[in-house]
């Protein structure tokens, strides 16, 4: 389903529309120490959008910056998806993707990311390498998950996806689309 010209994940709208206030209160919370970090590489690298997804408020960027670290993963490539604003990650020897390693304060935040990504992406275990202040690989590697593209490769542009282009041209439209909505986790 397409929301305007930006092809937003359908699971977002479904989760928002189907959720109730009662669901928010009954979800079990688990220790953040038990939650596997997630490597994000696409639209969620736009910190205001990540803040909206995790906290329900795009202005909570300072809080979200405490949960993320620049990182990279090797053996994967990030491509655009035809007629969509967001990318797909696929296995690709000799390639790397740079993004953020997201740690969670509660299980609700992880569920919100799962719902945001939807069924077209599959959480897959990998090792992410944390980047230092200069953007160079550090010696710190972290067991994490990545949302890999689960759709047809024919839907990919096979062109690298551009985060800066998304931020400059589409981010405000996405934030306007989700204004007043909140993912339930």
Short mmCIF file of C-alpha atoms in Angstrom, two decimals:
data_model
loop_
_atom_site.label_atom_id
_atom_site.label_comp_id
_atom_site.label_asym_id
_atom_site.label_seq_id
_atom_site.Cartn_x
_atom_site.Cartn_y
_atom_site.Cartn_z
CA UNK A 1 0.00 0.00 0.00
CA UNK A 2 1.27 3.47 -0.79
CA UNK A 3 0.73 6.50 1.45
CA UNK A 4 1.12 9.44 -0.88
CA UNK A 5 4.30 9.35 -2.92
CA UNK A 6 6.46 7.86 -0.19
CA UNK A 7 5.45 4.21 -0.01
CA UNK A 8 5.35 4.00 3.81
CA UNK A 9 5.36 0.51 5.33
CA UNK A 10 1.78 -0.73 5.63
CA UNK A 11 2.37 -2.27 9.03
CA UNK A 12 2.79 1.19 10.54
CA UNK A 13 -0.70 2.34 9.67
CA UNK A 14 -2.25 -1.00 10.62
CA UNK A 15 -0.54 -1.01 14.04
CA UNK A 16 -1.56 2.57 14.70
CA UNK A 17 -5.18 2.04 13.70
CA UNK A 18 -5.62 -1.28 15.51
CA UNK A 19 -3.98 -0.26 18.77
CA UNK A 20 -5.87 0.79 21.86
CA UNK A 21 -4.84 2.46 25.08
CA UNK A 22 -5.38 -0.81 26.96
CA UNK A 23 -2.75 -2.58 24.85
CA UNK A 24 -0.13 -0.10 25.98
CA UNK A 25 -0.71 -1.02 29.61
CA UNK A 26 -0.66 -4.82 29.36
CA UNK A 27 2.46 -5.48 27.32
CA UNK A 28 5.17 -7.18 29.36
CA UNK A 29 8.40 -5.27 29.84
CA UNK A 30 11.68 -7.11 29.91
CA UNK A 31 15.08 -5.98 30.98
CA UNK A 32 16.90 -3.88 28.41
CA UNK A 33 19.96 -6.04 29.09
CA UNK A 34 18.18 -8.99 27.44
CA UNK A 35 17.34 -7.09 24.25
CA UNK A 36 19.51 -7.55 21.18
CA UNK A 37 20.62 -4.24 19.64
CA UNK A 38 19.41 -3.52 16.11
CA UNK A 39 21.50 -2.11 13.28
CA UNK A 40 19.44 0.44 11.34
CA UNK A 41 20.58 1.64 7.94
CA UNK A 42 17.76 3.48 6.18
CA UNK A 43 15.07 6.00 7.03
CA UNK A 44 15.57 5.29 10.74
CA UNK A 45 19.05 6.83 10.46
CA UNK A 46 17.15 10.12 10.28
CA UNK A 47 17.19 10.72 14.04
CA UNK A 48 13.82 12.58 14.20
CA UNK A 49 12.10 9.63 12.50
CA UNK A 50 13.81 7.17 14.85
CA UNK A 51 12.69 9.35 17.77
CA UNK A 52 9.12 9.19 16.49
CA UNK A 53 9.30 5.41 16.07
CA UNK A 54 10.80 4.73 19.52
CA UNK A 55 9.29 7.52 21.63
CA UNK A 56 6.26 8.72 19.70
CA UNK A 57 7.74 12.22 19.41
CA UNK A 58 10.08 13.34 16.62
CA UNK A 59 11.46 16.11 18.83
CA UNK A 60 13.00 13.60 21.29
CA UNK A 61 16.25 13.48 19.33
CA UNK A 62 18.47 14.11 22.37
CA UNK A 63 17.02 11.08 24.16
CA UNK A 64 17.42 8.92 21.05
CA UNK A 65 21.02 10.02 20.49
CA UNK A 66 21.82 8.33 23.82
CA UNK A 67 20.55 5.01 22.38
CA UNK A 68 22.53 4.99 19.13
CA UNK A 69 26.13 4.50 18.07
CA UNK A 70 27.53 4.78 14.54
CA UNK A 71 28.36 1.32 13.23
CA UNK A 72 28.88 -0.70 10.09
CA UNK A 73 28.11 -4.19 8.89
CA UNK A 74 30.12 -6.04 6.28
CA UNK A 75 28.75 -8.41 3.67
CA UNK A 76 25.58 -6.40 3.04
CA UNK A 77 24.53 -3.70 0.56
CA UNK A 78 21.78 -1.06 0.80
CA UNK A 79 19.67 -0.40 -2.30
CA UNK A 80 16.69 1.73 -3.10
CA UNK A 81 13.30 0.11 -3.59
CA UNK A 82 11.42 1.05 -6.76
CA UNK A 83 8.81 3.78 -6.12
CA UNK A 84 9.66 3.95 -2.40
CA UNK A 85 11.57 6.35 -0.18
CA UNK A 86 13.15 3.65 1.97
CA UNK A 87 15.90 1.11 1.21
CA UNK A 88 16.49 -2.59 1.49
CA UNK A 89 19.54 -4.38 2.83
CA UNK A 90 20.59 -7.58 1.11
CA UNK A 91 23.56 -9.88 1.51
CA UNK A 92 26.38 -8.84 -0.79
CA UNK A 93 29.97 -10.04 -0.42
CA UNK A 94 32.56 -7.28 -0.42
CA UNK A 95 30.09 -4.54 0.52
CA UNK A 96 29.35 -2.71 3.75
CA UNK A 97 26.55 -0.57 5.12
CA UNK A 98 27.01 2.24 7.62
CA UNK A 99 24.22 3.14 9.98
CA UNK A 100 23.41 3.13 13.67
CA UNK A 101 23.42 0.47 16.33
CA UNK A 102 20.29 1.02 18.43
CA UNK A 103 20.10 -0.19 22.02
CA UNK A 104 16.77 -0.26 23.82
CA UNK A 105 15.61 0.81 27.26
CA UNK A 106 12.61 -1.56 27.12
CA UNK A 107 10.97 -4.25 24.99
CA UNK A 108 8.30 -1.81 23.84
CA UNK A 109 10.89 0.10 21.83
CA UNK A 110 12.04 -3.08 20.08
CA UNK A 111 8.45 -4.07 19.26
CA UNK A 112 7.87 -0.62 17.79
CA UNK A 113 10.82 -1.10 15.42
CA UNK A 114 9.54 -4.55 14.45
CA UNK A 115 6.14 -3.04 13.69
CA UNK A 116 7.67 -0.12 11.79
CA UNK A 117 9.68 -2.46 9.57
CA UNK A 118 6.80 -4.86 8.93
CA UNK A 119 6.82 -8.32 7.42
CA UNK A 120 8.70 -7.34 4.27
CA UNK A 121 11.86 -7.30 6.39
CA UNK A 122 13.26 -10.22 8.38
CA UNK A 123 15.27 -9.64 11.58
CA UNK A 124 18.59 -11.43 11.02
CA UNK A 125 21.49 -11.90 13.45
CA UNK A 126 24.89 -10.47 12.55
CA UNK A 127 27.91 -8.73 14.02
CA UNK A 128 28.09 -4.93 13.79
CA UNK A 129 31.34 -3.04 14.18
CA UNK A 130 31.12 0.19 16.18
CA UNK A 131 32.72 3.24 14.54
CA UNK A 132 34.90 5.68 16.48
CA UNK A 133 34.48 9.48 16.60
CA UNK A 134 36.28 9.81 13.26
CA UNK A 135 34.00 7.31 11.55
CA UNK A 136 36.72 4.67 11.47
CA UNK A 137 36.07 1.07 12.55
CA UNK A 138 36.90 0.45 16.19
CA UNK A 139 37.84 -2.87 17.73
CA UNK A 140 34.39 -3.15 19.33
CA UNK A 141 32.04 -5.63 17.67
CA UNK A 142 28.48 -6.19 18.87
CA UNK A 143 26.05 -9.04 18.30
CA UNK A 144 23.02 -7.39 16.75
CA UNK A 145 20.16 -7.84 14.33
CA UNK A 146 19.44 -6.17 11.00
CA UNK A 147 16.15 -5.99 9.13
CA UNK A 148 16.97 -7.72 5.83
CA UNK A 149 14.81 -7.32 2.74
CA UNK A 150 12.42 -10.25 2.45
CA UNK A 151 10.84 -9.17 -0.85
CA UNK A 152 11.70 -9.81 -4.45
CA UNK A 153 15.06 -8.55 -5.71
CA UNK A 154 13.17 -7.35 -8.80
CA UNK A 155 11.68 -4.59 -6.62
CA UNK A 156 15.12 -3.13 -5.90
CA UNK A 157 16.72 -0.39 -7.99
CA UNK A 158 20.18 -1.90 -7.45
CA UNK A 159 21.34 1.71 -6.97
CA UNK A 160 22.78 2.76 -3.61
CA UNK A 161 20.17 4.41 -1.38
CA UNK A 162 20.98 7.98 -0.30
CA UNK A 163 20.23 8.95 3.33
CA UNK A 164 21.08 12.62 2.79
CA UNK A 165 18.70 12.77 -0.17
CA UNK A 166 15.94 11.24 1.95
CA UNK A 167 16.55 13.73 4.78
CA UNK A 168 16.60 16.73 2.43
CA UNK A 169 13.71 15.73 0.19
CA UNK A 170 11.34 13.41 2.07
CA UNK A 171 11.87 13.40 5.86
CA UNK A 172 9.48 16.28 6.56
CA UNK A 173 6.77 14.53 4.52
CA UNK A 174 7.22 11.36 6.57
CA UNK A 175 7.12 13.28 9.85
CA UNK A 176 3.97 15.11 8.69
CA UNK A 177 2.41 11.76 7.72
CA UNK A 178 3.03 10.32 11.18
CA UNK A 179 2.28 13.50 13.16
CA UNK A 180 -0.20 12.71 15.92
CA UNK A 181 0.25 8.94 15.52
CA UNK A 182 2.24 6.62 17.74
CA UNK A 183 3.42 3.05 17.34
CA UNK A 184 2.24 0.74 20.10
CA UNK A 185 4.91 -1.51 21.53
#
